[in-house]
């Protein structure tokens, strides 16, 4: 997971309008994503598996705050690098979920340059300083 849910995981809970899922953009994974979405009952009219590979495109279903974005690319981060550094966490009884690592999340948010993402970077950095601060040390 990337986006607001990843910020909540690494720093502090925050409201988000969607769930962002970063996927590997290759033919085999695109076919697997398409099949999973079809099994889930997602609206896939006029889509084909290859659409999950095309640069600059993404798939969205639902409406805020119950919206899901499937992202074959995100600014500033290569999928394979991010996947190799992912952080696994249990979010429900036995349900393990991969989150983008903190450094990659910060790189992606800086690369996007949107005001909300830059605000997230500030929150993430404060949380990181807070975690590494020694007793009695000032901010």
XYZ file of N, CA, C and O in Angstrom:
556
model
N 0.837 -1.172 0.000
C 0.000 0.000 0.000
C 0.882 1.236 0.000
O 1.929 1.250 0.617
N 0.387 2.226 -0.681
C 1.047 3.529 -0.719
C -0.002 4.581 -0.385
O -1.153 4.256 -0.154
N 0.367 5.845 -0.352
C -0.612 6.905 -0.119
C -0.962 7.078 1.347
O -0.172 6.805 2.236
N -2.180 7.552 1.584
C -2.629 7.898 2.925
C -2.574 6.747 3.912
O -2.248 6.940 5.081
N -2.883 5.538 3.460
C -2.807 4.392 4.360
C -1.361 4.139 4.781
O -1.089 3.778 5.927
N -0.417 4.333 3.865
C 0.992 4.160 4.216
C 1.445 5.245 5.181
O 2.222 4.983 6.098
N 0.974 6.477 5.004
C 1.300 7.548 5.956
C 0.777 7.173 7.334
O 1.473 7.306 8.347
N -0.441 6.674 7.393
C -1.023 6.253 8.667
C -0.205 5.138 9.303
O -0.016 5.110 10.518
N 0.293 4.230 8.498
C 1.100 3.125 9.006
C 2.428 3.620 9.579
O 2.845 3.205 10.653
N 3.105 4.514 8.857
C 4.436 4.965 9.259
C 4.430 6.106 10.278
O 5.423 6.283 10.986
N 3.371 6.895 10.334
C 3.423 8.094 11.175
C 2.232 8.205 12.108
O 2.324 7.967 13.293
N 1.108 8.605 11.543
C -0.081 8.830 12.363
C -1.304 8.654 11.491
O -1.258 8.906 10.293
N -2.399 8.212 12.081
C -3.623 8.061 11.289
C -4.045 9.393 10.670
O -3.878 10.452 11.275
N -4.520 9.313 9.449
C -5.064 10.506 8.807
C -6.182 10.073 7.883
O -6.191 8.952 7.381
N -7.125 10.967 7.686
C -8.244 10.676 6.789
C -7.722 10.570 5.359
O -6.804 11.284 4.965
N -8.289 9.667 4.618
C -7.924 9.519 3.218
C -9.171 9.158 2.434
O -10.088 8.538 2.964
N -9.199 9.576 1.200
C -10.389 9.335 0.381
C -10.301 8.039 -0.405
O -11.264 7.610 -1.021
N -9.104 7.415 -0.386
C -8.942 6.221 -1.199
C -7.858 5.306 -0.657
O -7.101 5.678 0.231
N -7.817 4.125 -1.211
C -6.776 3.148 -0.938
C -5.944 3.056 -2.214
O -6.478 2.737 -3.282
N -4.652 3.368 -2.104
C -3.764 3.329 -3.267
C -2.960 2.039 -3.239
O -2.296 1.742 -2.238
N -3.012 1.290 -4.342
C -2.283 0.030 -4.455
C -1.324 0.137 -5.638
O -1.754 0.321 -6.780
N -0.035 0.030 -5.357
C 1.039 0.106 -6.344
C 1.308 -1.309 -6.841
O 1.568 -2.213 -6.042
N 1.218 -1.518 -8.157
C 1.414 -2.850 -8.732
C 2.590 -2.865 -9.697
O 2.961 -1.838 -10.264
N 3.161 -4.034 -9.875
C 4.219 -4.218 -10.866
C 3.564 -4.184 -12.240
O 2.602 -4.905 -12.505
N 4.105 -3.350 -13.120
C 3.512 -3.176 -14.445
C 4.199 -4.089 -15.457
O 5.015 -3.656 -16.271
N 3.878 -5.387 -15.395
C 4.334 -6.315 -16.428
C 3.155 -7.186 -16.834
O 2.111 -7.188 -16.170
N 3.304 -7.913 -17.929
C 2.180 -8.663 -18.506
C 1.600 -9.692 -17.540
O 0.381 -9.790 -17.391
N 2.455 -10.450 -16.873
C 1.956 -11.497 -15.974
C 1.192 -10.887 -14.801
O 0.109 -11.371 -14.438
N 1.728 -9.846 -14.219
C 1.047 -9.227 -13.076
C -0.226 -8.516 -13.524
O -1.233 -8.547 -12.822
N -0.193 -7.871 -14.674
C -1.403 -7.204 -15.183
C -2.537 -8.214 -15.357
O -3.684 -7.934 -15.012
N -2.199 -9.400 -15.871
C -3.219 -10.447 -16.036
C -3.748 -10.898 -14.674
O -4.954 -11.112 -14.511
N -2.855 -11.024 -13.693
C -3.274 -11.444 -12.349
C -4.153 -10.381 -11.687
O -5.160 -10.705 -11.048
N -3.790 -9.118 -11.843
C -4.583 -8.023 -11.276
C -5.967 -8.000 -11.923
O -6.992 -7.890 -11.239
N -6.004 -8.110 -13.241
C -7.273 -8.113 -13.965
C -8.156 -9.272 -13.479
O -9.348 -9.082 -13.192
N -7.562 -10.466 -13.353
C -8.330 -11.641 -12.915
C -8.850 -11.448 -11.485
O -9.994 -11.795 -11.181
N -8.029 -10.891 -10.611
C -8.456 -10.660 -9.225
C -9.596 -9.649 -9.168
O -10.570 -9.833 -8.428
N -9.475 -8.581 -9.944
C -10.546 -7.580 -9.972
C -11.838 -8.163 -10.532
O -12.930 -7.878 -10.031
N -11.725 -8.997 -11.574
C -12.907 -9.641 -12.152
C -13.573 -10.555 -11.123
O -14.799 -10.534 -10.965
N -12.750 -11.329 -10.393
C -13.290 -12.223 -9.366
C -13.979 -11.426 -8.257
O -14.992 -11.846 -7.718
N -13.439 -10.268 -7.943
C -14.003 -9.385 -6.927
C -15.322 -8.765 -7.393
O -16.142 -8.345 -6.593
N -15.523 -8.707 -8.721
C -16.732 -8.097 -9.270
C -16.539 -6.640 -9.638
O -17.520 -5.885 -9.764
N -15.297 -6.230 -9.813
C -15.004 -4.838 -10.172
C -15.530 -4.529 -11.574
O -15.557 -5.400 -12.440
N -15.939 -3.293 -11.793
C -16.391 -2.900 -13.131
C -15.190 -2.795 -14.079
O -14.338 -1.930 -13.923
N -15.126 -3.692 -15.048
C -13.982 -3.742 -15.962
C -14.383 -3.523 -17.424
O -13.622 -3.864 -18.328
N -15.577 -2.947 -17.644
C -16.021 -2.713 -19.007
C -14.956 -1.919 -19.755
O -14.378 -0.977 -19.237
N -14.716 -2.322 -20.990
C -13.783 -1.651 -21.890
C -12.330 -1.705 -21.413
O -11.482 -0.988 -21.931
N -12.017 -2.523 -20.432
C -10.641 -2.689 -19.975
C -10.126 -4.060 -20.368
O -10.887 -5.011 -20.501
N -8.823 -4.139 -20.526
C -8.158 -5.407 -20.764
C -6.907 -5.435 -19.892
O -6.456 -4.390 -19.411
N -6.334 -6.597 -19.643
C -5.171 -6.675 -18.759
C -4.037 -5.721 -19.148
O -3.388 -5.136 -18.270
N -3.819 -5.526 -20.420
C -2.729 -4.655 -20.879
C -2.876 -3.212 -20.382
O -1.908 -2.469 -20.310
N -4.097 -2.812 -20.048
C -4.323 -1.449 -19.554
C -3.638 -1.204 -18.208
O -3.400 -0.057 -17.837
N -3.290 -2.287 -17.489
C -2.626 -2.144 -16.195
C -1.108 -2.017 -16.334
O -0.395 -2.000 -15.341
N -0.637 -1.915 -17.571
C 0.794 -1.756 -17.843
C 1.088 -0.373 -18.406
O 2.175 0.161 -18.234
N 0.113 0.209 -19.048
C 0.315 1.443 -19.804
C 0.764 2.608 -18.911
O 0.076 2.970 -17.954
N 1.935 3.191 -19.225
C 2.435 4.326 -18.431
C 1.445 5.493 -18.431
O 0.777 5.768 -19.422
N 1.347 6.139 -17.287
C 0.477 7.305 -17.171
C -0.973 6.986 -16.893
O -1.784 7.889 -16.690
N -1.336 5.706 -16.890
C -2.726 5.327 -16.627
C -2.835 4.659 -15.263
O -1.864 4.128 -14.733
N -4.032 4.680 -14.719
C -4.321 3.953 -13.491
C -5.785 3.559 -13.520
O -6.562 4.053 -14.336
N -6.165 2.647 -12.641
C -7.533 2.165 -12.574
C -8.144 2.625 -11.255
O -7.522 2.516 -10.201
N -9.338 3.141 -11.325
C -10.039 3.620 -10.134
C -11.420 2.987 -10.089
O -12.132 2.928 -11.086
N -11.811 2.558 -8.873
C -13.192 2.099 -8.688
C -13.699 2.626 -7.353
O -12.929 2.883 -6.430
N -14.982 2.838 -7.292
C -15.609 3.345 -6.083
C -15.634 4.858 -6.051
O -15.267 5.535 -7.010
N -16.099 5.367 -4.926
C -16.174 6.815 -4.691
C -15.621 7.102 -3.306
O -15.765 6.283 -2.404
N -15.032 8.289 -3.125
C -14.515 8.627 -1.798
C -15.633 8.541 -0.766
O -16.759 8.900 -1.072
N -15.365 8.045 0.388
C -14.078 7.580 0.910
C -13.829 6.089 0.671
O -12.900 5.522 1.223
N -14.637 5.464 -0.142
C -14.488 4.033 -0.444
C -14.011 3.845 -1.882
O -14.668 3.188 -2.685
N -12.883 4.423 -2.189
C -12.341 4.397 -3.547
C -11.009 3.652 -3.516
O -10.251 3.756 -2.550
N -10.745 2.897 -4.568
C -9.480 2.173 -4.701
C -8.823 2.595 -6.006
O -9.461 2.609 -7.057
N -7.543 2.965 -5.911
C -6.743 3.286 -7.092
C -5.670 2.214 -7.243
O -4.931 1.930 -6.299
N -5.609 1.610 -8.438
C -4.567 0.645 -8.777
C -3.560 1.401 -9.637
O -3.896 1.877 -10.727
N -2.330 1.513 -9.145
C -1.312 2.357 -9.771
C -0.154 1.524 -10.312
O 0.608 0.938 -9.532
N 0.030 1.476 -11.640
C 1.169 0.749 -12.186
C 2.470 1.542 -12.109
O 3.540 1.007 -12.392
N 2.385 2.792 -11.690
C 3.584 3.606 -11.481
C 3.251 4.716 -10.495
O 2.099 5.132 -10.383
N 4.272 5.128 -9.745
C 4.152 6.309 -8.901
C 5.421 7.131 -9.089
O 6.491 6.584 -9.376
N 5.305 8.403 -8.933
C 6.435 9.314 -9.139
C 7.575 9.002 -8.179
O 7.353 8.763 -7.001
N 8.789 9.028 -8.718
C 9.986 8.961 -7.893
C 10.379 7.600 -7.353
O 11.392 7.477 -6.677
N 9.587 6.549 -7.655
C 9.864 5.233 -7.079
C 9.699 4.141 -8.126
O 8.684 4.080 -8.809
N 10.700 3.282 -8.209
C 10.663 2.108 -9.075
C 10.002 0.963 -8.302
O 10.330 0.746 -7.122
N 9.084 0.235 -8.954
C 8.353 -0.815 -8.260
C 9.277 -1.862 -7.653
O 9.142 -2.228 -6.482
N 10.213 -2.391 -8.440
C 11.065 -3.476 -7.940
C 11.872 -3.044 -6.720
O 12.022 -3.813 -5.767
N 12.383 -1.828 -6.740
C 13.132 -1.321 -5.593
C 12.222 -1.211 -4.369
O 12.567 -1.663 -3.275
N 11.049 -0.612 -4.570
C 10.104 -0.454 -3.452
C 9.648 -1.818 -2.928
O 9.535 -2.005 -1.710
N 9.393 -2.762 -3.817
C 8.933 -4.078 -3.385
C 10.015 -4.776 -2.554
O 9.724 -5.412 -1.539
N 11.256 -4.612 -2.955
C 12.351 -5.221 -2.207
C 12.515 -4.641 -0.814
O 13.056 -5.299 0.081
N 12.056 -3.423 -0.616
C 12.195 -2.744 0.680
C 10.872 -2.663 1.444
O 10.793 -2.020 2.484
N 9.834 -3.324 0.957
C 8.500 -3.220 1.563
C 8.517 -3.641 3.028
O 9.406 -4.357 3.480
N 7.509 -3.185 3.745
C 7.328 -3.517 5.152
C 6.016 -4.280 5.271
O 4.979 -3.792 4.825
N 6.060 -5.469 5.834
C 4.852 -6.274 6.023
C 4.265 -5.979 7.398
O 5.001 -5.855 8.375
N 2.947 -5.877 7.454
C 2.288 -5.644 8.734
C 0.970 -6.405 8.779
O 0.303 -6.561 7.756
N 0.622 -6.859 9.964
C -0.658 -7.531 10.155
C -1.693 -6.463 10.481
O -1.533 -5.702 11.429
N -2.745 -6.370 9.647
C -3.760 -5.347 9.874
C -5.041 -5.918 10.461
O -5.900 -5.194 10.912
N -5.171 -7.221 10.405
C -6.332 -7.902 10.960
C -5.852 -9.290 11.350
O -4.751 -9.692 10.978
N -6.648 -10.023 12.040
C -6.243 -11.344 12.514
C -5.650 -12.183 11.380
O -6.376 -12.753 10.583
N -4.331 -12.202 11.316
C -3.650 -13.028 10.330
C -3.518 -12.438 8.936
O -2.900 -13.046 8.070
N -4.075 -11.263 8.674
C -3.994 -10.667 7.346
C -2.740 -9.794 7.243
O -2.669 -8.728 7.849
N -1.754 -10.292 6.509
C -0.507 -9.561 6.301
C -0.646 -8.681 5.043
O -1.118 -9.141 4.012
N -0.213 -7.436 5.156
C -0.322 -6.482 4.061
C 1.040 -5.826 3.832
O 1.680 -5.400 4.790
N 1.480 -5.736 2.568
C 2.739 -5.037 2.301
C 2.506 -3.527 2.179
O 1.581 -3.086 1.500
N 3.338 -2.760 2.870
C 3.321 -1.301 2.783
C 4.629 -0.846 2.154
O 5.677 -1.456 2.381
N 4.579 0.247 1.429
C 5.793 0.855 0.916
C 6.654 1.265 2.114
O 6.125 1.674 3.144
N 7.986 1.117 1.984
C 8.858 1.500 3.093
C 8.880 3.021 3.236
O 8.515 3.761 2.319
N 9.297 3.480 4.388
C 9.263 4.903 4.718
C 10.073 5.750 3.736
O 9.593 6.778 3.256
N 11.302 5.346 3.440
C 12.136 6.142 2.526
C 11.515 6.259 1.146
O 11.492 7.337 0.549
N 10.987 5.158 0.617
C 10.354 5.190 -0.711
C 9.084 6.024 -0.700
O 8.785 6.736 -1.658
N 8.333 5.948 0.395
C 7.120 6.750 0.522
C 7.458 8.237 0.488
O 6.812 9.022 -0.218
N 8.495 8.621 1.221
C 8.907 10.030 1.231
C 9.372 10.454 -0.163
O 8.989 11.527 -0.650
N 10.158 9.615 -0.842
C 10.603 9.938 -2.207
C 9.411 10.146 -3.148
O 9.393 11.084 -3.941
N 8.435 9.260 -3.057
C 7.260 9.355 -3.930
C 6.468 10.634 -3.649
O 6.026 11.320 -4.577
N 6.302 10.957 -2.403
C 5.531 12.149 -2.047
C 6.265 13.423 -2.445
O 5.654 14.372 -2.920
N 7.586 13.450 -2.274
C 8.366 14.602 -2.729
C 8.290 14.740 -4.251
O 8.153 15.842 -4.778
N 8.367 13.618 -4.957
C 8.331 13.645 -6.423
C 6.983 14.124 -6.950
O 6.914 14.787 -7.982
N 5.898 13.816 -6.235
C 4.575 14.265 -6.697
C 4.447 15.773 -6.552
O 3.832 16.435 -7.374
N 5.003 16.304 -5.459
C 5.007 17.750 -5.253
C 3.671 18.381 -4.885
O 3.593 19.593 -4.733
N 2.625 17.574 -4.732
C 1.330 18.144 -4.362
C 1.391 18.652 -2.929
O 2.056 18.042 -2.082
N 0.694 19.741 -2.622
C 0.718 20.282 -1.248
C 0.377 19.239 -0.183
O 1.038 19.177 0.854
N -0.631 18.403 -0.422
C -0.999 17.401 0.582
C 0.117 16.375 0.778
O 0.358 15.900 1.883
N 0.828 16.049 -0.303
C 1.933 15.095 -0.193
C 3.124 15.709 0.531
O 3.798 15.037 1.314
N 3.397 16.983 0.282
C 4.482 17.660 0.996
C 4.154 17.766 2.485
O 5.038 17.640 3.334
N 2.883 17.973 2.803
C 2.449 17.961 4.202
C 2.660 16.589 4.831
O 3.088 16.489 5.987
N 2.379 15.536 4.072
C 2.618 14.175 4.563
C 4.101 13.956 4.854
O 4.459 13.306 5.836
N 4.966 14.492 3.988
C 6.413 14.344 4.199
C 6.812 14.972 5.532
O 7.581 14.382 6.303
N 6.284 16.143 5.816
C 6.595 16.805 7.093
C 6.148 15.933 8.268
O 6.891 15.769 9.249
N 4.961 15.356 8.181
C 4.443 14.489 9.244
C 5.323 13.243 9.383
O 5.669 12.826 10.498
N 5.694 12.648 8.269
C 6.528 11.448 8.298
C 7.895 11.736 8.910
O 8.405 10.953 9.713
N 8.470 12.865 8.548
C 9.788 13.212 9.097
C 9.710 13.500 10.592
O 10.596 13.106 11.341
N 8.650 14.185 11.026
C 8.477 14.438 12.468
C 8.335 13.114 13.221
O 8.932 12.921 14.278
N 7.551 12.200 12.663
C 7.346 10.904 13.313
C 8.656 10.130 13.382
O 8.952 9.493 14.397
N 9.454 10.212 12.345
C 10.742 9.516 12.323
C 11.679 10.097 13.379
O 12.330 9.359 14.115
N 11.735 11.425 13.471
C 12.570 12.064 14.500
C 12.098 11.662 15.890
O 12.899 11.395 16.774
N 10.789 11.606 16.067
C 10.217 11.249 17.358
C 10.600 9.824 17.748
O 10.885 9.545 18.904
N 10.636 8.920 16.771
C 10.972 7.516 17.057
C 12.451 7.347 17.388
O 12.805 6.441 18.138
N 13.302 8.182 16.810
C 14.745 8.020 17.009
C 15.295 8.923 18.107
O 16.467 8.845 18.428
N 14.454 9.782 18.649
C 14.892 10.723 19.689
C 15.226 9.977 20.971
O 14.498 9.077 21.396
N 16.335 10.357 21.582
C 16.771 9.775 22.840
C 16.048 10.471 24.002
O 15.669 11.634 23.889
N 15.858 9.798 25.124
C 15.210 10.425 26.285
C 15.926 11.719 26.673
O 17.142 11.752 26.733
N 15.157 12.777 26.875
C 15.701 14.069 27.262
C 16.173 14.925 26.089
O 16.502 16.093 26.257
N 16.191 14.355 24.885
C 16.624 15.100 23.696
C 15.508 16.005 23.208
O 14.340 15.628 23.213
N 15.862 17.219 22.785
C 14.887 18.174 22.265
C 14.618 17.902 20.788
O 15.445 17.355 20.086
N 13.427 18.358 20.293
C 13.112 18.248 18.863
C 13.932 19.213 18.053
O 14.313 20.238 18.401
